[in-house]
Amino acid sequence: MLNKIEAIRNYAKKKLGDDRSGHDFYHVERVAKIAKQLAKQEKISDTSIIEAASYLHDVIDDKVVADVAVEKERLKKFLKELNFPEEDIREIFEIIENISFSKELDAGKAQLTLAGEIVQDADRIDALGAIGILRTAYYGGHTQSPLYDPKIAPQEFKSKQDYRQKGIVINHFYEKLFKLPATMNTKAAKAEAQRRMQFMEEFLAEFYDEWNLS
Ligand code: ADP
Ligand code: NI
């Protein structure tokens, strides 16, 4: 019989396999790997909730699924069938319902368990670095957003609704991505986020040099 995490991984693959907004199965697989590494740094030995929440964190997201309420019910039923204790199901939901950057714009910073903090850090690390740059450009194509417009300055978003409006790809670096390192919960995540952000800054310096050729 498949173990629980294998079954959850397959569930995520089925739900996210076709996503073309930058939240495909490989995104959650990377998040699970990063989260496991962070858990090790935090000396956590049982990582089942962390891994489960990593794989599942985007399967109830309004960007990815048509009906969030239906997907939540489906997921609950699936976890019950895997014999997850009620308490663990509650914690997994608590994590996946509260870690997103966009939710934070509306609701403020959520109080998370250490497992939740780790999954949040891992999801945010995957928004940075070389992968972060590509995901952002890819999302911009998905929403038919311009790559760059020197006449339009980055904005300060006050709500999730604001944030979800069509924007400019390069502006997203300033509007969200460069704010992420300061929001990291664990020390190891903060160091990795800063390293990835530095790479993005180097990328932007080259980008502006190429753009401004005279
Ligand atoms: P969260 O799930 O934390 O609310 P999102 O799903 O909005 O975060 O963002 C996930 C990734 O999708 C971002 O890190 C970025 O790469 C891309 N993305 C989201 N919104 C935009 C945008 N307006 N412009 C460009 N890329 C975006
Ligand atoms: Ni994610």
Coordinates of C-alpha atoms and ligand atoms in Angstrom, one line a residue:
M1 CA 0.0 0.0 0.0
L2 CA 1.2 3.5 -0.8
N3 CA 2.2 5.5 2.3
K4 CA 0.2 8.6 3.2
I5 CA 2.7 11.1 1.7
E6 CA 2.9 9.2 -1.6
A7 CA -0.9 9.2 -1.8
I8 CA -1.0 13.0 -1.1
R9 CA 1.7 13.6 -3.7
N10 CA -0.4 11.8 -6.2
Y11 CA -3.5 13.8 -5.3
A12 CA -1.5 17.0 -5.8
K13 CA -0.2 15.8 -9.1
K14 CA -3.7 15.1 -10.3
K15 CA -5.0 18.5 -9.2
L16 CA -2.0 20.7 -10.3
G17 CA -0.6 18.7 -13.2
D18 CA -2.2 21.0 -15.8
D19 CA -1.7 24.3 -14.1
R20 CA -0.1 26.9 -16.3
S21 CA 0.1 29.8 -13.9
G22 CA 3.3 28.8 -12.2
H23 CA 1.7 26.6 -9.5
D24 CA 2.1 23.3 -11.2
F25 CA 3.1 20.0 -9.5
Y26 CA 6.8 20.7 -9.6
H27 CA 6.2 23.9 -7.6
V28 CA 4.7 22.0 -4.7
E29 CA 7.3 19.3 -5.0
R30 CA 10.0 21.9 -4.7
V31 CA 8.2 23.5 -1.7
A32 CA 8.0 20.0 0.0
K33 CA 11.8 19.5 -0.5
I34 CA 12.7 23.0 0.8
A35 CA 10.4 22.6 3.7
K36 CA 11.9 19.2 4.6
Q37 CA 15.4 20.9 4.6
L38 CA 14.1 23.7 6.9
A39 CA 12.5 21.1 9.2
K40 CA 15.9 19.4 9.6
Q41 CA 17.5 22.7 10.5
E42 CA 14.8 23.2 13.1
K43 CA 15.4 19.7 14.4
I44 CA 11.9 18.4 13.6
S45 CA 11.8 14.7 13.2
D46 CA 8.2 14.0 12.2
T47 CA 7.7 15.9 9.0
S48 CA 4.4 14.3 7.9
I49 CA 2.2 17.5 8.5
I50 CA 4.9 19.7 6.9
E51 CA 5.1 17.5 3.8
A52 CA 1.4 17.0 3.5
A53 CA 0.7 20.8 3.7
S54 CA 3.5 21.5 1.3
Y55 CA 2.0 19.3 -1.4
L56 CA -1.5 20.5 -0.7
H57 CA -1.0 24.2 -0.2
D58 CA -2.2 25.2 -3.7
V59 CA -4.9 22.6 -4.4
I60 CA -7.5 24.9 -2.7
D61 CA -6.2 28.2 -4.1
D62 CA -8.7 30.4 -6.0
K63 CA -6.1 31.0 -8.7
V64 CA -5.8 27.3 -9.4
V65 CA -9.3 25.8 -8.8
A66 CA -12.7 26.9 -10.0
D67 CA -14.6 26.2 -6.8
V68 CA -12.6 26.6 -3.5
A69 CA -15.4 25.3 -1.2
V70 CA -15.9 22.1 -3.3
E71 CA -12.1 21.5 -3.4
K72 CA -11.9 21.9 0.4
E73 CA -14.6 19.3 1.0
R74 CA -12.9 16.9 -1.5
L75 CA -9.6 17.3 0.3
K76 CA -11.1 16.8 3.7
K77 CA -12.7 13.6 2.6
F78 CA -9.5 12.4 1.0
L79 CA -7.5 13.0 4.2
K80 CA -10.1 11.2 6.3
E81 CA -9.9 8.2 4.0
L82 CA -6.2 8.2 4.5
N83 CA -6.9 7.9 8.2
F84 CA -5.3 11.2 9.2
P85 CA -6.4 12.1 12.7
E86 CA -8.9 15.0 12.9
E87 CA -6.3 17.0 14.7
D88 CA -3.8 16.7 11.9
I89 CA -6.4 17.5 9.2
R90 CA -7.2 20.6 11.2
E91 CA -3.6 21.7 11.3
I92 CA -3.0 21.0 7.6
F93 CA -6.1 23.2 6.7
E94 CA -4.9 25.8 9.2
I95 CA -1.6 26.0 7.3
I96 CA -2.9 25.9 3.7
E97 CA -5.6 28.4 4.4
N98 CA -3.4 31.0 6.0
I99 CA 0.1 31.0 4.5
S100 CA -0.3 33.0 1.3
F101 CA 1.1 36.5 0.7
S102 CA -2.2 37.6 -0.8
K103 CA -4.3 36.5 2.2
E104 CA -1.9 38.5 4.4
L105 CA -2.7 41.7 2.5
D106 CA -6.4 41.3 3.7
A107 CA -6.0 39.6 7.0
G108 CA -2.6 40.6 8.4
K109 CA 0.0 38.1 9.5
A110 CA -1.5 34.9 10.6
Q111 CA -0.4 33.1 13.8
L112 CA 1.1 29.9 12.5
T113 CA 2.5 26.8 14.2
L114 CA 6.2 26.0 13.5
A115 CA 5.1 23.6 10.8
G116 CA 3.0 26.4 9.2
E117 CA 5.9 28.8 9.4
I118 CA 8.2 26.3 7.7
V119 CA 5.7 25.7 4.8
Q120 CA 5.2 29.4 4.4
D121 CA 9.0 30.0 4.3
A122 CA 9.4 27.2 1.7
D123 CA 6.6 28.6 -0.5
R124 CA 8.2 32.0 -0.4
I125 CA 11.7 30.7 -1.1
D126 CA 10.3 29.1 -4.3
A127 CA 9.1 32.6 -5.3
L128 CA 12.7 33.9 -5.3
G129 CA 15.9 33.2 -7.2
A130 CA 16.2 32.0 -10.8
I131 CA 13.0 30.0 -10.4
G132 CA 11.2 33.0 -9.0
I133 CA 12.2 35.1 -12.0
L134 CA 10.9 32.6 -14.4
R135 CA 7.7 31.9 -12.5
T136 CA 7.0 35.7 -12.5
A137 CA 7.6 36.1 -16.2
Y138 CA 5.5 33.0 -16.9
Y139 CA 2.6 34.3 -14.7
G140 CA 2.8 37.6 -16.6
G141 CA 2.4 35.8 -19.9
H142 CA -0.5 33.8 -18.4
T143 CA -2.3 37.1 -17.4
Q144 CA -1.2 38.9 -20.6
S145 CA 0.8 41.5 -18.6
P146 CA 3.6 43.6 -20.1
L147 CA 7.1 42.7 -19.1
Y148 CA 8.2 46.2 -18.3
D149 CA 7.1 49.8 -18.8
P150 CA 9.5 52.4 -17.5
K151 CA 6.6 54.9 -17.2
I152 CA 4.7 52.8 -14.7
A153 CA 6.1 52.7 -11.2
P154 CA 5.6 49.8 -8.8
Q155 CA 2.5 50.1 -6.5
E156 CA 1.8 49.5 -2.8
F157 CA -0.9 46.9 -2.6
K158 CA -3.5 47.3 0.2
S159 CA -5.7 44.3 -0.5
K160 CA -5.8 40.9 -2.2
Q161 CA -8.2 42.4 -4.8
D162 CA -5.7 45.1 -5.7
Y163 CA -2.9 42.6 -5.8
R164 CA -4.7 40.4 -8.3
Q165 CA -5.2 43.1 -10.9
K166 CA -3.1 42.8 -14.0
G167 CA 0.4 44.4 -13.4
I168 CA 3.8 44.7 -14.9
V169 CA 6.1 41.7 -14.6
I170 CA 9.2 43.7 -13.4
N171 CA 7.2 45.7 -11.0
H172 CA 6.1 42.5 -9.2
F173 CA 9.7 42.1 -8.0
Y174 CA 9.3 45.3 -6.0
E175 CA 5.6 44.9 -5.2
K176 CA 6.0 41.5 -3.7
L177 CA 9.1 39.4 -4.2
F178 CA 11.7 41.7 -2.6
K179 CA 9.5 42.0 0.5
L180 CA 9.6 38.3 1.1
P181 CA 13.1 37.9 2.8
A182 CA 12.0 40.1 5.7
T183 CA 8.9 38.0 6.2
M184 CA 10.8 34.7 6.7
N185 CA 10.1 32.9 10.0
T186 CA 13.1 30.7 10.3
K187 CA 16.8 31.7 10.3
A188 CA 17.8 29.3 7.6
A189 CA 15.0 30.5 5.3
K190 CA 16.0 34.1 5.8
A191 CA 19.6 33.4 4.7
E192 CA 18.4 31.5 1.6
A193 CA 15.8 34.1 0.7
Q194 CA 18.5 36.8 1.0
R195 CA 20.9 34.8 -1.2
R196 CA 18.2 34.4 -3.8
M197 CA 17.2 38.0 -3.7
Q198 CA 20.7 39.1 -4.3
F199 CA 20.8 37.0 -7.5
M200 CA 17.6 38.7 -8.6
E201 CA 19.1 42.1 -8.0
E202 CA 22.1 41.1 -10.2
F203 CA 19.6 40.0 -12.8
L204 CA 17.8 43.3 -12.7
A205 CA 21.0 45.3 -13.0
E206 CA 21.8 43.4 -16.2
F207 CA 18.2 43.9 -17.4
Y208 CA 18.3 47.7 -16.9
D209 CA 21.7 47.8 -18.6
E210 CA 20.3 46.0 -21.6
W211 CA 17.1 48.1 -21.6
N212 CA 18.9 51.4 -21.5
L213 CA 21.3 50.9 -24.4
S214 CA 21.7 54.2 -26.2
Ligands
ADP1 P1 0.4 33.6 -2.8 O1 0.0 32.2 -3.2 O2 1.4 33.6 -1.7 O3 -0.8 34.5 -2.7 P2 0.8 34.1 -5.5 O4 0.1 32.8 -5.9 O5 0.0 35.4 -5.8 O6 1.2 34.1 -4.0 O7 2.1 34.2 -6.3 C1 2.8 33.1 -6.7 C2 3.8 33.5 -7.8 O8 3.0 33.8 -9.0 C3 4.6 34.7 -7.5 O9 5.7 34.5 -6.7 C4 4.9 35.2 -8.8 O10 6.0 34.5 -9.4 C5 3.7 34.9 -9.6 N1 2.8 36.1 -9.6 C6 1.7 36.3 -8.8 N2 1.1 37.5 -9.0 C7 1.9 38.1 -10.0 C8 1.8 39.3 -10.8 N3 0.9 40.2 -10.5 N4 2.7 39.5 -11.7 C9 3.7 38.6 -12.0 N5 3.8 37.4 -11.3 C10 2.9 37.2 -10.4
NI2 NI 2.7 28.1 -3.6

